[in-house]
Amino acid sequence: MEKHTKTQTQTILTIMHVLAWIVFIGLLIKTGALLFTYILSYFKPIAAQNLYKGLNLYDLRQSSFYNYSLHYSFIVALSAMKAYIAYLVIQTLSKVNLQNPFTAEVAGRVAAISYVLLGSWVVLQLSSAHSKWLAKSTGELLSSGNGGEYLFIAGLVFIIAQIFKRGVEIQSENELTV
């Protein structure tokens, strides 16, 4: 009777897969809560005082519904993009085969993660520009961050995607020579 033991890498990937599901579900709930509170604030402006975890955009809501909606859309978009990244991680981890780790599908998913991370950086830059414009024109100070970490991580993941892509090329060359 042969006992099948998991390698340490398999165990880590299984744990990461479970954690990715937890993060994905949490981010979906956060995005849903953000959307719900926005809709609620549309009908009841007082709700803008405590949107999500103490976020108070009531003064902005009162001064300009358009700017309030635009700023809030950046917040929702960033949350949705994080959830999508978690979803892509789940898909990637479910497709990884340790016997044959370099596949075009996995390389493509890793590249997609880097593109969504880059898109998140762009959304954060737009949000930051909007916040700076609001500070100048209305005196409303809103924090958004600079998003440098998104750009850095997007670059790292893109490099990993290129390594996977090269791994696929080498693996297919090796299969042809056997």
PDB file of C-alpha atoms in Angstrom:
ATOM      1  CA  MET A   1       0.000   0.000   0.000  1.00  0.00           C
ATOM      2  CA  GLU A   2       1.625   3.198  -1.198  1.00  0.00           C
ATOM      3  CA  LYS A   3       0.967   6.294   0.817  1.00  0.00           C
ATOM      4  CA  HIS A   4       0.664   9.487  -1.211  1.00  0.00           C
ATOM      5  CA  THR A   5       2.315  12.366   0.594  1.00  0.00           C
ATOM      6  CA  LYS A   6       2.038  15.959  -0.461  1.00  0.00           C
ATOM      7  CA  THR A   7       5.185  17.909  -0.995  1.00  0.00           C
ATOM      8  CA  GLN A   8       5.728  21.135   0.884  1.00  0.00           C
ATOM      9  CA  THR A   9       5.075  23.096  -2.312  1.00  0.00           C
ATOM     10  CA  GLN A  10       1.736  21.343  -2.852  1.00  0.00           C
ATOM     11  CA  THR A  11       0.723  22.107   0.729  1.00  0.00           C
ATOM     12  CA  ILE A  12       1.685  25.773   0.386  1.00  0.00           C
ATOM     13  CA  LEU A  13      -0.213  26.076  -2.910  1.00  0.00           C
ATOM     14  CA  THR A  14      -3.289  24.475  -1.321  1.00  0.00           C
ATOM     15  CA  ILE A  15      -3.131  26.903   1.612  1.00  0.00           C
ATOM     16  CA  MET A  16      -2.663  29.833  -0.777  1.00  0.00           C
ATOM     17  CA  HIS A  17      -5.651  28.635  -2.811  1.00  0.00           C
ATOM     18  CA  VAL A  18      -7.850  28.615   0.309  1.00  0.00           C
ATOM     19  CA  LEU A  19      -6.534  32.039   1.369  1.00  0.00           C
ATOM     20  CA  ALA A  20      -7.181  33.418  -2.124  1.00  0.00           C
ATOM     21  CA  TRP A  21     -10.801  32.239  -1.863  1.00  0.00           C
ATOM     22  CA  ILE A  22     -11.149  33.937   1.535  1.00  0.00           C
ATOM     23  CA  VAL A  23      -9.669  37.179   0.174  1.00  0.00           C
ATOM     24  CA  PHE A  24     -11.885  36.998  -2.928  1.00  0.00           C
ATOM     25  CA  ILE A  25     -15.063  36.525  -0.899  1.00  0.00           C
ATOM     26  CA  GLY A  26     -14.035  39.320   1.482  1.00  0.00           C
ATOM     27  CA  LEU A  27     -13.357  41.706  -1.392  1.00  0.00           C
ATOM     28  CA  LEU A  28     -16.651  40.810  -3.060  1.00  0.00           C
ATOM     29  CA  ILE A  29     -18.456  41.602   0.180  1.00  0.00           C
ATOM     30  CA  LYS A  30     -16.555  44.894   0.488  1.00  0.00           C
ATOM     31  CA  THR A  31     -17.373  45.874  -3.106  1.00  0.00           C
ATOM     32  CA  GLY A  32     -21.017  44.947  -2.588  1.00  0.00           C
ATOM     33  CA  ALA A  33     -21.147  46.968   0.634  1.00  0.00           C
ATOM     34  CA  LEU A  34     -19.602  49.957  -1.151  1.00  0.00           C
ATOM     35  CA  LEU A  35     -22.179  49.741  -3.936  1.00  0.00           C
ATOM     36  CA  PHE A  36     -25.030  49.313  -1.467  1.00  0.00           C
ATOM     37  CA  THR A  37     -23.976  52.324   0.592  1.00  0.00           C
ATOM     38  CA  TYR A  38     -23.645  54.439  -2.555  1.00  0.00           C
ATOM     39  CA  ILE A  39     -27.163  53.544  -3.641  1.00  0.00           C
ATOM     40  CA  LEU A  40     -28.398  54.222  -0.123  1.00  0.00           C
ATOM     41  CA  SER A  41     -26.654  57.605  -0.098  1.00  0.00           C
ATOM     42  CA  TYR A  42     -28.344  58.461  -3.385  1.00  0.00           C
ATOM     43  CA  PHE A  43     -31.750  58.233  -1.720  1.00  0.00           C
ATOM     44  CA  LYS A  44     -30.683  59.285   1.782  1.00  0.00           C
ATOM     45  CA  PRO A  45     -27.841  61.828   1.603  1.00  0.00           C
ATOM     46  CA  ILE A  46     -27.197  61.539   5.356  1.00  0.00           C
ATOM     47  CA  ALA A  47     -25.874  58.010   4.694  1.00  0.00           C
ATOM     48  CA  ALA A  48     -22.801  59.626   3.079  1.00  0.00           C
ATOM     49  CA  GLN A  49     -21.566  60.404   6.603  1.00  0.00           C
ATOM     50  CA  ASN A  50     -20.734  56.748   7.265  1.00  0.00           C
ATOM     51  CA  LEU A  51     -20.374  54.950   3.948  1.00  0.00           C
ATOM     52  CA  TYR A  52     -18.009  52.097   4.663  1.00  0.00           C
ATOM     53  CA  LYS A  53     -15.827  51.686   7.735  1.00  0.00           C
ATOM     54  CA  GLY A  54     -16.258  55.313   8.731  1.00  0.00           C
ATOM     55  CA  LEU A  55     -15.712  56.845   5.288  1.00  0.00           C
ATOM     56  CA  ASN A  56     -17.372  60.264   5.443  1.00  0.00           C
ATOM     57  CA  LEU A  57     -18.047  61.985   2.115  1.00  0.00           C
ATOM     58  CA  TYR A  58     -21.115  63.883   3.282  1.00  0.00           C
ATOM     59  CA  ASP A  59     -19.656  67.362   2.647  1.00  0.00           C
ATOM     60  CA  LEU A  60     -18.593  66.356  -0.858  1.00  0.00           C
ATOM     61  CA  ARG A  61     -22.035  64.804  -1.461  1.00  0.00           C
ATOM     62  CA  GLN A  62     -23.681  68.047  -0.389  1.00  0.00           C
ATOM     63  CA  SER A  63     -21.431  70.295  -2.482  1.00  0.00           C
ATOM     64  CA  SER A  64     -21.392  68.273  -5.723  1.00  0.00           C
ATOM     65  CA  PHE A  65     -23.146  64.985  -6.362  1.00  0.00           C
ATOM     66  CA  TYR A  66     -21.148  64.591  -9.584  1.00  0.00           C
ATOM     67  CA  ASN A  67     -17.763  64.859  -7.827  1.00  0.00           C
ATOM     68  CA  TYR A  68     -19.035  62.650  -5.020  1.00  0.00           C
ATOM     69  CA  SER A  69     -20.104  59.998  -7.536  1.00  0.00           C
ATOM     70  CA  LEU A  70     -16.836  60.260  -9.458  1.00  0.00           C
ATOM     71  CA  HIS A  71     -14.688  59.931  -6.346  1.00  0.00           C
ATOM     72  CA  TYR A  72     -16.787  57.071  -5.037  1.00  0.00           C
ATOM     73  CA  SER A  73     -16.602  55.302  -8.398  1.00  0.00           C
ATOM     74  CA  PHE A  74     -12.805  55.281  -8.064  1.00  0.00           C
ATOM     75  CA  ILE A  75     -13.162  53.645  -4.639  1.00  0.00           C
ATOM     76  CA  VAL A  76     -15.585  51.022  -5.974  1.00  0.00           C
ATOM     77  CA  ALA A  77     -13.482  50.380  -9.090  1.00  0.00           C
ATOM     78  CA  LEU A  78     -10.353  49.811  -7.022  1.00  0.00           C
ATOM     79  CA  SER A  79     -12.184  47.399  -4.731  1.00  0.00           C
ATOM     80  CA  ALA A  80     -13.649  45.531  -7.719  1.00  0.00           C
ATOM     81  CA  MET A  81     -10.225  45.325  -9.367  1.00  0.00           C
ATOM     82  CA  LYS A  82      -8.740  43.846  -6.186  1.00  0.00           C
ATOM     83  CA  ALA A  83     -11.522  41.249  -6.178  1.00  0.00           C
ATOM     84  CA  TYR A  84     -10.809  40.465  -9.824  1.00  0.00           C
ATOM     85  CA  ILE A  85      -7.116  40.021  -9.051  1.00  0.00           C
ATOM     86  CA  ALA A  86      -8.047  37.579  -6.285  1.00  0.00           C
ATOM     87  CA  TYR A  87     -10.266  35.744  -8.775  1.00  0.00           C
ATOM     88  CA  LEU A  88      -7.397  35.522 -11.277  1.00  0.00           C
ATOM     89  CA  VAL A  89      -5.130  34.190  -8.518  1.00  0.00           C
ATOM     90  CA  ILE A  90      -7.738  31.507  -7.715  1.00  0.00           C
ATOM     91  CA  GLN A  91      -7.920  30.525 -11.382  1.00  0.00           C
ATOM     92  CA  THR A  92      -4.139  30.466 -11.646  1.00  0.00           C
ATOM     93  CA  LEU A  93      -3.686  28.343  -8.541  1.00  0.00           C
ATOM     94  CA  SER A  94      -6.340  25.894  -9.722  1.00  0.00           C
ATOM     95  CA  LYS A  95      -4.504  25.449 -13.050  1.00  0.00           C
ATOM     96  CA  VAL A  96      -0.993  24.982 -11.659  1.00  0.00           C
ATOM     97  CA  ASN A  97       0.272  21.437 -12.153  1.00  0.00           C
ATOM     98  CA  LEU A  98       3.560  20.841 -10.358  1.00  0.00           C
ATOM     99  CA  GLN A  99       4.486  18.040 -12.764  1.00  0.00           C
ATOM    100  CA  ASN A 100       4.229  20.454 -15.688  1.00  0.00           C
ATOM    101  CA  PRO A 101       4.116  23.966 -14.179  1.00  0.00           C
ATOM    102  CA  PHE A 102       4.874  26.012 -17.296  1.00  0.00           C
ATOM    103  CA  THR A 103       1.736  26.191 -19.396  1.00  0.00           C
ATOM    104  CA  ALA A 104       0.571  28.944 -21.690  1.00  0.00           C
ATOM    105  CA  GLU A 105      -2.661  29.211 -19.703  1.00  0.00           C
ATOM    106  CA  VAL A 106      -0.858  29.853 -16.408  1.00  0.00           C
ATOM    107  CA  ALA A 107       1.535  32.303 -18.079  1.00  0.00           C
ATOM    108  CA  GLY A 108      -1.429  34.147 -19.575  1.00  0.00           C
ATOM    109  CA  ARG A 109      -3.206  34.371 -16.226  1.00  0.00           C
ATOM    110  CA  VAL A 110      -0.092  35.676 -14.497  1.00  0.00           C
ATOM    111  CA  ALA A 111       0.266  38.306 -17.228  1.00  0.00           C
ATOM    112  CA  ALA A 112      -3.427  39.215 -16.804  1.00  0.00           C
ATOM    113  CA  ILE A 113      -2.816  39.755 -13.080  1.00  0.00           C
ATOM    114  CA  SER A 114      -0.003  42.180 -13.903  1.00  0.00           C
ATOM    115  CA  TYR A 115      -2.244  44.084 -16.340  1.00  0.00           C
ATOM    116  CA  VAL A 116      -5.049  44.412 -13.785  1.00  0.00           C
ATOM    117  CA  LEU A 117      -2.509  45.597 -11.209  1.00  0.00           C
ATOM    118  CA  LEU A 118      -1.321  48.208 -13.702  1.00  0.00           C
ATOM    119  CA  GLY A 119      -4.941  49.207 -14.287  1.00  0.00           C
ATOM    120  CA  SER A 120      -5.396  49.546 -10.517  1.00  0.00           C
ATOM    121  CA  TRP A 121      -2.435  51.905 -10.440  1.00  0.00           C
ATOM    122  CA  VAL A 122      -4.036  53.980 -13.220  1.00  0.00           C
ATOM    123  CA  VAL A 123      -7.342  54.156 -11.315  1.00  0.00           C
ATOM    124  CA  LEU A 124      -5.481  55.213  -8.179  1.00  0.00           C
ATOM    125  CA  GLN A 125      -3.628  57.911 -10.130  1.00  0.00           C
ATOM    126  CA  LEU A 126      -6.920  59.224 -11.517  1.00  0.00           C
ATOM    127  CA  SER A 127      -8.399  59.205  -8.025  1.00  0.00           C
ATOM    128  CA  SER A 128      -5.382  61.050  -6.669  1.00  0.00           C
ATOM    129  CA  ALA A 129      -5.589  63.669  -9.438  1.00  0.00           C
ATOM    130  CA  HIS A 130      -9.293  64.119  -8.745  1.00  0.00           C
ATOM    131  CA  SER A 131      -8.608  64.464  -5.011  1.00  0.00           C
ATOM    132  CA  LYS A 132      -5.940  67.107  -5.661  1.00  0.00           C
ATOM    133  CA  TRP A 133      -8.298  68.985  -7.967  1.00  0.00           C
ATOM    134  CA  LEU A 134     -11.032  68.844  -5.328  1.00  0.00           C
ATOM    135  CA  ALA A 135      -8.618  70.152  -2.699  1.00  0.00           C
ATOM    136  CA  LYS A 136      -7.753  73.133  -4.909  1.00  0.00           C
ATOM    137  CA  SER A 137     -11.251  73.966  -6.080  1.00  0.00           C
ATOM    138  CA  THR A 138     -13.390  73.144  -3.043  1.00  0.00           C
ATOM    139  CA  GLY A 139     -10.962  72.757  -0.167  1.00  0.00           C
ATOM    140  CA  GLU A 140     -12.241  69.187   0.317  1.00  0.00           C
ATOM    141  CA  LEU A 141      -9.305  67.026   1.427  1.00  0.00           C
ATOM    142  CA  LEU A 142      -9.639  63.385   0.415  1.00  0.00           C
ATOM    143  CA  SER A 143      -6.956  60.774   0.744  1.00  0.00           C
ATOM    144  CA  SER A 144      -6.169  58.352  -2.045  1.00  0.00           C
ATOM    145  CA  GLY A 145      -2.498  57.444  -1.831  1.00  0.00           C
ATOM    146  CA  ASN A 146       0.028  57.449  -4.637  1.00  0.00           C
ATOM    147  CA  GLY A 147      -0.280  53.792  -5.682  1.00  0.00           C
ATOM    148  CA  GLY A 148       3.435  53.186  -6.068  1.00  0.00           C
ATOM    149  CA  GLU A 149       3.028  49.732  -4.557  1.00  0.00           C
ATOM    150  CA  TYR A 150       0.599  48.750  -7.332  1.00  0.00           C
ATOM    151  CA  LEU A 151       3.071  49.783  -9.992  1.00  0.00           C
ATOM    152  CA  PHE A 152       5.925  47.949  -8.253  1.00  0.00           C
ATOM    153  CA  ILE A 153       3.936  44.730  -7.783  1.00  0.00           C
ATOM    154  CA  ALA A 154       2.601  44.949 -11.356  1.00  0.00           C
ATOM    155  CA  GLY A 155       6.196  45.100 -12.575  1.00  0.00           C
ATOM    156  CA  LEU A 156       7.222  42.114 -10.446  1.00  0.00           C
ATOM    157  CA  VAL A 157       4.260  40.026 -11.581  1.00  0.00           C
ATOM    158  CA  PHE A 158       4.938  41.004 -15.205  1.00  0.00           C
ATOM    159  CA  ILE A 159       8.534  39.786 -14.831  1.00  0.00           C
ATOM    160  CA  ILE A 160       7.250  36.507 -13.372  1.00  0.00           C
ATOM    161  CA  ALA A 161       4.822  36.232 -16.309  1.00  0.00           C
ATOM    162  CA  GLN A 162       7.720  36.656 -18.733  1.00  0.00           C
ATOM    163  CA  ILE A 163       9.659  33.941 -16.890  1.00  0.00           C
ATOM    164  CA  PHE A 164       6.636  31.642 -17.161  1.00  0.00           C
ATOM    165  CA  LYS A 165       6.325  32.485 -20.849  1.00  0.00           C
ATOM    166  CA  ARG A 166       9.981  31.578 -21.391  1.00  0.00           C
ATOM    167  CA  GLY A 167       9.472  28.419 -19.339  1.00  0.00           C
ATOM    168  CA  VAL A 168       6.644  27.415 -21.679  1.00  0.00           C
ATOM    169  CA  GLU A 169       8.935  27.980 -24.683  1.00  0.00           C
ATOM    170  CA  ILE A 170      11.779  25.916 -23.177  1.00  0.00           C
ATOM    171  CA  GLN A 171       9.381  23.159 -22.103  1.00  0.00           C
ATOM    172  CA  SER A 172       7.878  22.904 -25.593  1.00  0.00           C
ATOM    173  CA  GLU A 173      11.371  22.856 -27.133  1.00  0.00           C
ATOM    174  CA  ASN A 174      12.362  20.024 -24.795  1.00  0.00           C
ATOM    175  CA  GLU A 175       9.246  18.053 -25.708  1.00  0.00           C
ATOM    176  CA  LEU A 176      10.154  18.366 -29.397  1.00  0.00           C
ATOM    177  CA  THR A 177      13.709  17.086 -28.843  1.00  0.00           C
ATOM    178  CA  VAL A 178      12.701  13.953 -26.906  1.00  0.00           C
TER     179      VAL A 178
END
